[in-house]
Amino acid sequence: MTTVPFPHEHEFETQDLMINMGPQHPSTHGVFRMVLQVDGEVVRDVVPYIGYMHRGGEKLAETMDFRQGIGWMDRTEYLAQHNAELSYVMAVEALAELEVPERAQWIRMILCELNRLSSHFMFTGAFGTDAGIFGTAFVYSFREREVILDLFEEISGDRLMYAYFRPGGLAWDVPDNFARRVAEVLKSTRQGIKDMDGLLTENEIFRARTVDIGKISAADAIDWGCTGPVLRASGVPLDLRRTEPYLYYDQLDFDIITGTNGDVYDRFVVRVEEMRQSVRIIEQCMERLRPGPILPDRLPRMLRTPPGEVYLRTEAPRGEYGIYMVSRGGNRPHRLKIRSSCFANLQALRDMTIGSYVADAVVILGSLDIVLCEVDR
Amino acid sequence: MRGLLKSMGVTLAVFARKPVTREYPDTHRPLPERDRAFPLLLWDHDLDEPFCTGCHACERACPVECMTVLMKDNPNHRTQGGDSTRRKIVDKFWIDYARCMRCNICVEVCNFDAIAMNNTWQGHETSVYDRADLIQDLPQLLAEHKAGAIKPWVPQ
């Protein structure tokens, strides 16, 4: 265990106090419980308890065929559903050696990046609330997220549980006015990013709450298995879209955003900048989108895979979302393991929080942007 | 101070914009054509019978097992003196809306385009006092399309 930097010198004897935070607490983003050991306002120890949302999903997916499992993937990662579905269908495609038509891949990329935008909007809003800007940032970001969800609803028919990707392509084609609608959404999104940036990034009160809070070094972040914006904020330029490109990310021009300090503020700034990069990616995808089929010509009614195993990972908004799938032949996975980015990121919470104030524990937890459904599965 | 003023500038600019909120129970947002509420059965207006033959395809494909289907011989079939080409037809059909997760798989697997997702607001506003009331039987599932109240969207 590392030595704890202790900001206060005591003049008199004090006693540590155990505070139970959660499972029902508005700032824990779901049912998450932290037992804090506090000395006055200073956190001496954190014991996180997870598992309140455990639904046995990995086992459940073994009973579902490859089409039915997609609906389950939405429910693990309920803020970036397209990204979660993408990992799953790509794992199935790798096992079954399916060729995916070009148009389907481009649409997948557009939807995944739009989903990254909506997820990061959710983060900026919720994080603003955690940092004490109650309401303002939250409703601004929800207004922008709403525009994206409206587009998803027009495409897939549902606002939250899309179940739109299929092994081999997409469930059905996008509507005819897709290009116009994406342009509209991007216009409003650009304004929304500008709003969130202007509202928070330079705000002195916000900076006072976030700069140099919850720091983690690059080496520690790697050791804990952090991925995504949490790792990149510590200065490690690891982005699976660039380091091991999937879909057509290698054909596109975008930057990997890294922070320098590894603190809560950097994690916020990295995500805001990532949103700008997502807009860039979507614009490039829209230029390359051509009419064509969205499913392979020869797709059996019931997809069966040969025996084998595959680990496939993609860059979801919160980091590496991996699917390890074992097939013994047949129409359903023999074993499915979800590598959850939130679960790994959450492990670093204890290192980040010890030595900070109780009020900052909320901000640090918010900066990890956890989705408890994905942590517990 | 500069950052604070910038933040205030953003809030002021947003204050001048048109509000985007709707007073929900009073005003309903128009739903897109593809909107997915809960599944419904469709009515063949030409032959005055359901499209569904009770073939169990949707029942087998349903991930949450919310459907129960029974099949019977069609009394309206040509061999029975009627004018229908359907040898078999649905006898009983239940969908438990409390279990349904609205994944659209039943619509995709249907060979007869006999099932579709309700794309109206009535499909979403299904609150009841007793969960048992959410189990819909065949007349309830057919009622809306029979009355011409919905215009279903079926993929491809």
PDB file of C-alpha atoms in Angstrom, chain A residues 73-319:
ATOM      1  CA  MET A  73     -25.776  -6.107 -25.072  1.00  0.00           C
ATOM      2  CA  ASP A  74     -27.810  -2.882 -25.071  1.00  0.00           C
ATOM      3  CA  ARG A  75     -28.658  -3.540 -21.474  1.00  0.00           C
ATOM      4  CA  THR A  76     -25.085  -3.875 -20.304  1.00  0.00           C
ATOM      5  CA  GLU A  77     -23.938  -0.494 -21.557  1.00  0.00           C
ATOM      6  CA  TYR A  78     -27.027   1.653 -21.573  1.00  0.00           C
ATOM      7  CA  LEU A  79     -25.328   4.908 -22.561  1.00  0.00           C
ATOM      8  CA  ALA A  80     -23.307   3.590 -25.508  1.00  0.00           C
ATOM      9  CA  GLN A  81     -25.498   0.835 -26.835  1.00  0.00           C
ATOM     10  CA  HIS A  82     -24.260   0.926 -30.418  1.00  0.00           C
ATOM     11  CA  ASN A  83     -20.677   0.488 -29.237  1.00  0.00           C
ATOM     12  CA  ALA A  84     -21.596  -2.468 -27.064  1.00  0.00           C
ATOM     13  CA  GLU A  85     -23.545  -4.094 -29.878  1.00  0.00           C
ATOM     14  CA  LEU A  86     -20.616  -3.479 -32.210  1.00  0.00           C
ATOM     15  CA  SER A  87     -18.205  -5.514 -30.068  1.00  0.00           C
ATOM     16  CA  TYR A  88     -20.693  -8.348 -29.901  1.00  0.00           C
ATOM     17  CA  VAL A  89     -21.583  -8.515 -33.580  1.00  0.00           C
ATOM     18  CA  MET A  90     -17.939  -8.155 -34.601  1.00  0.00           C
ATOM     19  CA  ALA A  91     -17.034 -11.075 -32.351  1.00  0.00           C
ATOM     20  CA  VAL A  92     -19.766 -13.163 -33.984  1.00  0.00           C
ATOM     21  CA  GLU A  93     -18.594 -12.084 -37.432  1.00  0.00           C
ATOM     22  CA  ALA A  94     -15.025 -13.043 -36.589  1.00  0.00           C
ATOM     23  CA  LEU A  95     -16.175 -16.491 -35.448  1.00  0.00           C
ATOM     24  CA  ALA A  96     -18.497 -17.074 -38.389  1.00  0.00           C
ATOM     25  CA  GLU A  97     -16.098 -15.418 -40.872  1.00  0.00           C
ATOM     26  CA  LEU A  98     -18.792 -13.158 -42.273  1.00  0.00           C
ATOM     27  CA  GLU A  99     -18.026 -10.435 -44.789  1.00  0.00           C
ATOM     28  CA  VAL A 100     -19.787  -7.217 -43.921  1.00  0.00           C
ATOM     29  CA  PRO A 101     -20.872  -4.904 -46.764  1.00  0.00           C
ATOM     30  CA  GLU A 102     -19.109  -1.578 -46.970  1.00  0.00           C
ATOM     31  CA  ARG A 103     -22.210   0.538 -46.462  1.00  0.00           C
ATOM     32  CA  ALA A 104     -23.083  -1.289 -43.262  1.00  0.00           C
ATOM     33  CA  GLN A 105     -19.607  -0.634 -41.882  1.00  0.00           C
ATOM     34  CA  TRP A 106     -19.771   3.086 -42.598  1.00  0.00           C
ATOM     35  CA  ILE A 107     -23.204   3.393 -41.024  1.00  0.00           C
ATOM     36  CA  ARG A 108     -21.918   1.485 -38.003  1.00  0.00           C
ATOM     37  CA  MET A 109     -19.066   3.939 -37.636  1.00  0.00           C
ATOM     38  CA  ILE A 110     -21.391   6.944 -37.907  1.00  0.00           C
ATOM     39  CA  LEU A 111     -23.768   5.534 -35.305  1.00  0.00           C
ATOM     40  CA  CYS A 112     -20.955   4.544 -32.947  1.00  0.00           C
ATOM     41  CA  GLU A 113     -19.468   8.021 -33.083  1.00  0.00           C
ATOM     42  CA  LEU A 114     -22.875   9.626 -32.607  1.00  0.00           C
ATOM     43  CA  ASN A 115     -23.316   7.341 -29.631  1.00  0.00           C
ATOM     44  CA  ARG A 116     -19.954   8.483 -28.302  1.00  0.00           C
ATOM     45  CA  LEU A 117     -21.207  12.051 -28.579  1.00  0.00           C
ATOM     46  CA  SER A 118     -24.434  11.306 -26.746  1.00  0.00           C
ATOM     47  CA  SER A 119     -22.538   9.396 -24.066  1.00  0.00           C
ATOM     48  CA  HIS A 120     -20.024  12.189 -23.552  1.00  0.00           C
ATOM     49  CA  PHE A 121     -22.828  14.739 -23.408  1.00  0.00           C
ATOM     50  CA  MET A 122     -24.326  12.640 -20.656  1.00  0.00           C
ATOM     51  CA  PHE A 123     -20.938  12.701 -18.929  1.00  0.00           C
ATOM     52  CA  THR A 124     -20.406  16.450 -19.154  1.00  0.00           C
ATOM     53  CA  GLY A 125     -23.874  17.098 -17.776  1.00  0.00           C
ATOM     54  CA  ALA A 126     -23.686  14.590 -14.943  1.00  0.00           C
ATOM     55  CA  PHE A 127     -20.148  15.643 -14.128  1.00  0.00           C
ATOM     56  CA  GLY A 128     -21.196  19.275 -13.934  1.00  0.00           C
ATOM     57  CA  THR A 129     -23.827  18.231 -11.417  1.00  0.00           C
ATOM     58  CA  ASP A 130     -21.219  16.279  -9.435  1.00  0.00           C
ATOM     59  CA  ALA A 131     -18.960  19.312  -9.374  1.00  0.00           C
ATOM     60  CA  GLY A 132     -21.756  21.430  -7.950  1.00  0.00           C
ATOM     61  CA  ILE A 133     -23.175  23.204 -11.003  1.00  0.00           C
ATOM     62  CA  PHE A 134     -26.546  21.811 -10.268  1.00  0.00           C
ATOM     63  CA  GLY A 135     -28.913  21.630 -13.192  1.00  0.00           C
ATOM     64  CA  THR A 136     -27.475  24.062 -15.709  1.00  0.00           C
ATOM     65  CA  ALA A 137     -24.885  21.831 -17.359  1.00  0.00           C
ATOM     66  CA  PHE A 138     -27.154  18.839 -16.933  1.00  0.00           C
ATOM     67  CA  VAL A 139     -30.132  20.212 -18.824  1.00  0.00           C
ATOM     68  CA  TYR A 140     -27.947  21.813 -21.511  1.00  0.00           C
ATOM     69  CA  SER A 141     -26.266  18.510 -22.253  1.00  0.00           C
ATOM     70  CA  PHE A 142     -29.537  16.624 -22.135  1.00  0.00           C
ATOM     71  CA  ARG A 143     -30.964  18.984 -24.719  1.00  0.00           C
ATOM     72  CA  GLU A 144     -28.103  18.099 -27.070  1.00  0.00           C
ATOM     73  CA  ARG A 145     -28.313  14.400 -26.268  1.00  0.00           C
ATOM     74  CA  GLU A 146     -32.012  14.494 -27.054  1.00  0.00           C
ATOM     75  CA  VAL A 147     -31.285  15.585 -30.633  1.00  0.00           C
ATOM     76  CA  ILE A 148     -29.010  12.578 -31.129  1.00  0.00           C
ATOM     77  CA  LEU A 149     -31.513  10.197 -29.530  1.00  0.00           C
ATOM     78  CA  ASP A 150     -34.208  11.544 -31.856  1.00  0.00           C
ATOM     79  CA  LEU A 151     -32.020  10.581 -34.811  1.00  0.00           C
ATOM     80  CA  PHE A 152     -31.440   7.112 -33.351  1.00  0.00           C
ATOM     81  CA  GLU A 153     -35.169   6.729 -32.911  1.00  0.00           C
ATOM     82  CA  GLU A 154     -35.801   7.644 -36.527  1.00  0.00           C
ATOM     83  CA  ILE A 155     -33.243   5.057 -37.645  1.00  0.00           C
ATOM     84  CA  SER A 156     -33.810   2.133 -35.327  1.00  0.00           C
ATOM     85  CA  GLY A 157     -37.184   2.866 -33.783  1.00  0.00           C
ATOM     86  CA  ASP A 158     -36.131   2.998 -30.157  1.00  0.00           C
ATOM     87  CA  ARG A 159     -34.600   5.705 -28.046  1.00  0.00           C
ATOM     88  CA  LEU A 160     -32.489   3.583 -25.750  1.00  0.00           C
ATOM     89  CA  MET A 161     -32.393  -0.111 -26.608  1.00  0.00           C
ATOM     90  CA  TYR A 162     -31.668   0.054 -30.311  1.00  0.00           C
ATOM     91  CA  ALA A 163     -30.909  -3.606 -31.173  1.00  0.00           C
ATOM     92  CA  TYR A 164     -29.991  -2.309 -34.613  1.00  0.00           C
ATOM     93  CA  PHE A 165     -26.727  -4.057 -35.488  1.00  0.00           C
ATOM     94  CA  ARG A 166     -26.860  -7.639 -36.714  1.00  0.00           C
ATOM     95  CA  PRO A 167     -24.101 -10.155 -37.316  1.00  0.00           C
ATOM     96  CA  GLY A 168     -23.232  -9.429 -40.941  1.00  0.00           C
ATOM     97  CA  GLY A 169     -24.558  -5.884 -41.110  1.00  0.00           C
ATOM     98  CA  LEU A 170     -27.568  -3.941 -39.953  1.00  0.00           C
ATOM     99  CA  ALA A 171     -31.160  -4.854 -39.231  1.00  0.00           C
ATOM    100  CA  TRP A 172     -32.485  -2.525 -41.924  1.00  0.00           C
ATOM    101  CA  ASP A 173     -31.279   0.449 -43.930  1.00  0.00           C
ATOM    102  CA  VAL A 174     -31.255   4.013 -42.646  1.00  0.00           C
ATOM    103  CA  PRO A 175     -34.082   6.306 -43.809  1.00  0.00           C
ATOM    104  CA  ASP A 176     -33.710   8.280 -47.045  1.00  0.00           C
ATOM    105  CA  ASN A 177     -33.198  11.611 -45.303  1.00  0.00           C
ATOM    106  CA  PHE A 178     -30.268  10.237 -43.274  1.00  0.00           C
ATOM    107  CA  ALA A 179     -27.612  12.584 -44.691  1.00  0.00           C
ATOM    108  CA  ARG A 180     -29.737  15.669 -44.104  1.00  0.00           C
ATOM    109  CA  ARG A 181     -30.645  14.592 -40.560  1.00  0.00           C
ATOM    110  CA  VAL A 182     -27.028  13.832 -39.633  1.00  0.00           C
ATOM    111  CA  ALA A 183     -26.012  17.275 -40.895  1.00  0.00           C
ATOM    112  CA  GLU A 184     -28.726  18.834 -38.726  1.00  0.00           C
ATOM    113  CA  VAL A 185     -27.649  16.845 -35.694  1.00  0.00           C
ATOM    114  CA  LEU A 186     -24.000  17.768 -36.196  1.00  0.00           C
ATOM    115  CA  LYS A 187     -24.905  21.433 -36.484  1.00  0.00           C
ATOM    116  CA  SER A 188     -26.718  21.371 -33.166  1.00  0.00           C
ATOM    117  CA  THR A 189     -24.002  19.183 -31.621  1.00  0.00           C
ATOM    118  CA  ARG A 190     -21.235  21.610 -32.584  1.00  0.00           C
ATOM    119  CA  GLN A 191     -23.158  24.351 -30.854  1.00  0.00           C
ATOM    120  CA  GLY A 192     -23.704  22.062 -27.870  1.00  0.00           C
ATOM    121  CA  ILE A 193     -19.995  21.277 -27.532  1.00  0.00           C
ATOM    122  CA  LYS A 194     -19.274  24.992 -27.708  1.00  0.00           C
ATOM    123  CA  ASP A 195     -21.840  25.604 -24.974  1.00  0.00           C
ATOM    124  CA  MET A 196     -20.454  22.933 -22.658  1.00  0.00           C
ATOM    125  CA  ASP A 197     -16.915  24.114 -23.318  1.00  0.00           C
ATOM    126  CA  GLY A 198     -17.791  27.726 -22.643  1.00  0.00           C
ATOM    127  CA  LEU A 199     -19.853  26.865 -19.601  1.00  0.00           C
ATOM    128  CA  LEU A 200     -17.303  24.723 -17.802  1.00  0.00           C
ATOM    129  CA  THR A 201     -13.785  24.531 -19.224  1.00  0.00           C
ATOM    130  CA  GLU A 202     -12.574  27.965 -18.230  1.00  0.00           C
ATOM    131  CA  ASN A 203     -14.971  28.507 -15.353  1.00  0.00           C
ATOM    132  CA  GLU A 204     -12.870  29.375 -12.283  1.00  0.00           C
ATOM    133  CA  ILE A 205     -15.249  27.702  -9.831  1.00  0.00           C
ATOM    134  CA  PHE A 206     -15.303  24.547 -11.894  1.00  0.00           C
ATOM    135  CA  ARG A 207     -11.516  24.582 -12.164  1.00  0.00           C
ATOM    136  CA  ALA A 208     -11.169  25.052  -8.438  1.00  0.00           C
ATOM    137  CA  ARG A 209     -13.291  21.944  -7.924  1.00  0.00           C
ATOM    138  CA  THR A 210     -11.455  19.795 -10.446  1.00  0.00           C
ATOM    139  CA  VAL A 211      -7.829  20.782 -11.098  1.00  0.00           C
ATOM    140  CA  ASP A 212      -5.316  18.555  -9.252  1.00  0.00           C
ATOM    141  CA  ILE A 213      -8.090  16.418  -7.794  1.00  0.00           C
ATOM    142  CA  GLY A 214      -8.023  12.646  -8.123  1.00  0.00           C
ATOM    143  CA  LYS A 215      -4.650  12.493  -9.843  1.00  0.00           C
ATOM    144  CA  ILE A 216      -3.349   9.223 -11.175  1.00  0.00           C
ATOM    145  CA  SER A 217      -0.029   8.745 -12.922  1.00  0.00           C
ATOM    146  CA  ALA A 218       0.277   7.077 -16.289  1.00  0.00           C
ATOM    147  CA  ALA A 219       2.092   4.088 -14.765  1.00  0.00           C
ATOM    148  CA  ASP A 220      -0.606   3.591 -12.116  1.00  0.00           C
ATOM    149  CA  ALA A 221      -3.393   3.950 -14.665  1.00  0.00           C
ATOM    150  CA  ILE A 222      -1.787   1.277 -16.837  1.00  0.00           C
ATOM    151  CA  ASP A 223      -1.294  -0.975 -13.820  1.00  0.00           C
ATOM    152  CA  TRP A 224      -4.934  -0.723 -12.848  1.00  0.00           C
ATOM    153  CA  GLY A 225      -6.010  -1.553 -16.382  1.00  0.00           C
ATOM    154  CA  CYS A 226      -7.650   1.796 -17.056  1.00  0.00           C
ATOM    155  CA  THR A 227      -8.606   2.455 -20.652  1.00  0.00           C
ATOM    156  CA  GLY A 228     -10.346   5.157 -22.585  1.00  0.00           C
ATOM    157  CA  PRO A 229     -10.446   8.788 -21.505  1.00  0.00           C
ATOM    158  CA  VAL A 230      -9.270   7.939 -17.964  1.00  0.00           C
ATOM    159  CA  LEU A 231      -6.020   6.502 -19.328  1.00  0.00           C
ATOM    160  CA  ARG A 232      -5.611   9.143 -22.013  1.00  0.00           C
ATOM    161  CA  ALA A 233      -6.020  11.927 -19.466  1.00  0.00           C
ATOM    162  CA  SER A 234      -2.899  10.559 -17.772  1.00  0.00           C
ATOM    163  CA  GLY A 235      -0.992  11.049 -20.999  1.00  0.00           C
ATOM    164  CA  VAL A 236      -1.029   7.579 -22.565  1.00  0.00           C
ATOM    165  CA  PRO A 237      -2.107   7.865 -26.209  1.00  0.00           C
ATOM    166  CA  LEU A 238      -3.904   4.513 -26.306  1.00  0.00           C
ATOM    167  CA  ASP A 239      -6.955   4.531 -28.530  1.00  0.00           C
ATOM    168  CA  LEU A 240      -7.998   1.247 -30.109  1.00  0.00           C
ATOM    169  CA  ARG A 241      -9.370   3.142 -33.094  1.00  0.00           C
ATOM    170  CA  ARG A 242      -5.778   4.084 -33.896  1.00  0.00           C
ATOM    171  CA  THR A 243      -3.617   1.394 -32.309  1.00  0.00           C
ATOM    172  CA  GLU A 244      -5.551  -1.574 -33.691  1.00  0.00           C
ATOM    173  CA  PRO A 245      -7.996  -0.119 -36.192  1.00  0.00           C
ATOM    174  CA  TYR A 246     -11.280  -1.883 -36.737  1.00  0.00           C
ATOM    175  CA  LEU A 247     -14.037  -0.998 -39.233  1.00  0.00           C
ATOM    176  CA  TYR A 248     -12.506   1.727 -41.445  1.00  0.00           C
ATOM    177  CA  TYR A 249     -10.937   3.918 -38.784  1.00  0.00           C
ATOM    178  CA  ASP A 250      -7.531   3.555 -40.464  1.00  0.00           C
ATOM    179  CA  GLN A 251      -8.828   5.503 -43.480  1.00  0.00           C
ATOM    180  CA  LEU A 252      -9.871   8.495 -41.438  1.00  0.00           C
ATOM    181  CA  ASP A 253      -8.051  11.500 -40.143  1.00  0.00           C
ATOM    182  CA  PHE A 254      -8.554  12.252 -36.451  1.00  0.00           C
ATOM    183  CA  ASP A 255      -6.424  13.056 -33.415  1.00  0.00           C
ATOM    184  CA  ILE A 256      -5.909  11.082 -30.240  1.00  0.00           C
ATOM    185  CA  ILE A 257      -6.545  13.480 -27.383  1.00  0.00           C
ATOM    186  CA  THR A 258      -4.332  13.071 -24.344  1.00  0.00           C
ATOM    187  CA  GLY A 259      -4.086  15.010 -21.111  1.00  0.00           C
ATOM    188  CA  THR A 260      -0.956  15.756 -19.129  1.00  0.00           C
ATOM    189  CA  ASN A 261      -1.934  15.905 -15.496  1.00  0.00           C
ATOM    190  CA  GLY A 262      -4.134  12.844 -15.063  1.00  0.00           C
ATOM    191  CA  ASP A 263      -6.531  14.727 -12.809  1.00  0.00           C
ATOM    192  CA  VAL A 264     -10.296  15.109 -12.888  1.00  0.00           C
ATOM    193  CA  TYR A 265     -10.096  18.269 -14.988  1.00  0.00           C
ATOM    194  CA  ASP A 266      -8.020  16.547 -17.658  1.00  0.00           C
ATOM    195  CA  ARG A 267     -10.529  13.720 -17.889  1.00  0.00           C
ATOM    196  CA  PHE A 268     -13.218  16.300 -18.560  1.00  0.00           C
ATOM    197  CA  VAL A 269     -11.179  18.198 -21.141  1.00  0.00           C
ATOM    198  CA  VAL A 270     -10.153  15.000 -22.926  1.00  0.00           C
ATOM    199  CA  ARG A 271     -13.790  14.016 -23.321  1.00  0.00           C
ATOM    200  CA  VAL A 272     -14.858  17.425 -24.601  1.00  0.00           C
ATOM    201  CA  GLU A 273     -12.052  17.379 -27.177  1.00  0.00           C
ATOM    202  CA  GLU A 274     -12.961  13.814 -28.108  1.00  0.00           C
ATOM    203  CA  MET A 275     -16.437  15.020 -28.933  1.00  0.00           C
ATOM    204  CA  ARG A 276     -14.929  17.432 -31.465  1.00  0.00           C
ATOM    205  CA  GLN A 277     -12.945  14.567 -32.977  1.00  0.00           C
ATOM    206  CA  SER A 278     -16.115  12.468 -33.192  1.00  0.00           C
ATOM    207  CA  VAL A 279     -17.786  15.232 -35.164  1.00  0.00           C
ATOM    208  CA  ARG A 280     -14.786  15.215 -37.518  1.00  0.00           C
ATOM    209  CA  ILE A 281     -15.012  11.437 -37.929  1.00  0.00           C
ATOM    210  CA  ILE A 282     -18.740  11.543 -38.690  1.00  0.00           C
ATOM    211  CA  GLU A 283     -18.210  14.240 -41.317  1.00  0.00           C
ATOM    212  CA  GLN A 284     -15.568  12.122 -43.043  1.00  0.00           C
ATOM    213  CA  CYS A 285     -17.776   9.023 -42.848  1.00  0.00           C
ATOM    214  CA  MET A 286     -20.697  10.863 -44.425  1.00  0.00           C
ATOM    215  CA  GLU A 287     -18.493  11.793 -47.409  1.00  0.00           C
ATOM    216  CA  ARG A 288     -17.584   8.141 -47.939  1.00  0.00           C
ATOM    217  CA  LEU A 289     -21.059   6.665 -47.469  1.00  0.00           C
ATOM    218  CA  ARG A 290     -22.340   5.091 -50.720  1.00  0.00           C
ATOM    219  CA  PRO A 291     -25.565   3.259 -51.512  1.00  0.00           C
ATOM    220  CA  GLY A 292     -25.338  -0.497 -51.402  1.00  0.00           C
ATOM    221  CA  PRO A 293     -26.471  -3.571 -49.541  1.00  0.00           C
ATOM    222  CA  ILE A 294     -26.471  -3.638 -45.746  1.00  0.00           C
ATOM    223  CA  LEU A 295     -26.410  -7.397 -45.262  1.00  0.00           C
ATOM    224  CA  PRO A 296     -24.307 -10.074 -46.977  1.00  0.00           C
ATOM    225  CA  ASP A 297     -25.938 -11.927 -49.888  1.00  0.00           C
ATOM    226  CA  ARG A 298     -25.790 -15.341 -48.279  1.00  0.00           C
ATOM    227  CA  LEU A 299     -26.919 -15.077 -44.693  1.00  0.00           C
ATOM    228  CA  PRO A 300     -28.569 -18.153 -43.180  1.00  0.00           C
ATOM    229  CA  ARG A 301     -31.834 -17.713 -41.343  1.00  0.00           C
ATOM    230  CA  MET A 302     -30.245 -19.077 -38.203  1.00  0.00           C
ATOM    231  CA  LEU A 303     -26.602 -18.123 -37.936  1.00  0.00           C
ATOM    232  CA  ARG A 304     -24.284 -20.884 -36.749  1.00  0.00           C
ATOM    233  CA  THR A 305     -20.588 -20.522 -36.057  1.00  0.00           C
ATOM    234  CA  PRO A 306     -17.831 -23.131 -36.302  1.00  0.00           C
ATOM    235  CA  PRO A 307     -16.151 -24.048 -33.008  1.00  0.00           C
ATOM    236  CA  GLY A 308     -13.566 -21.565 -31.898  1.00  0.00           C
ATOM    237  CA  GLU A 309     -12.883 -18.665 -29.608  1.00  0.00           C
ATOM    238  CA  VAL A 310     -12.301 -14.983 -30.156  1.00  0.00           C
ATOM    239  CA  TYR A 311     -11.506 -11.906 -28.115  1.00  0.00           C
ATOM    240  CA  LEU A 312     -12.588  -8.748 -29.826  1.00  0.00           C
ATOM    241  CA  ARG A 313     -12.288  -5.268 -28.416  1.00  0.00           C
ATOM    242  CA  THR A 314     -13.436  -1.881 -29.583  1.00  0.00           C
ATOM    243  CA  GLU A 315     -13.061   1.621 -28.285  1.00  0.00           C
ATOM    244  CA  ALA A 316     -16.316   2.449 -26.507  1.00  0.00           C
ATOM    245  CA  PRO A 317     -16.796   5.924 -25.000  1.00  0.00           C
ATOM    246  CA  ARG A 318     -15.557   4.643 -21.623  1.00  0.00           C
ATOM    247  CA  GLY A 319     -12.660   2.628 -22.925  1.00  0.00           C
TER     248      GLY A 319
END
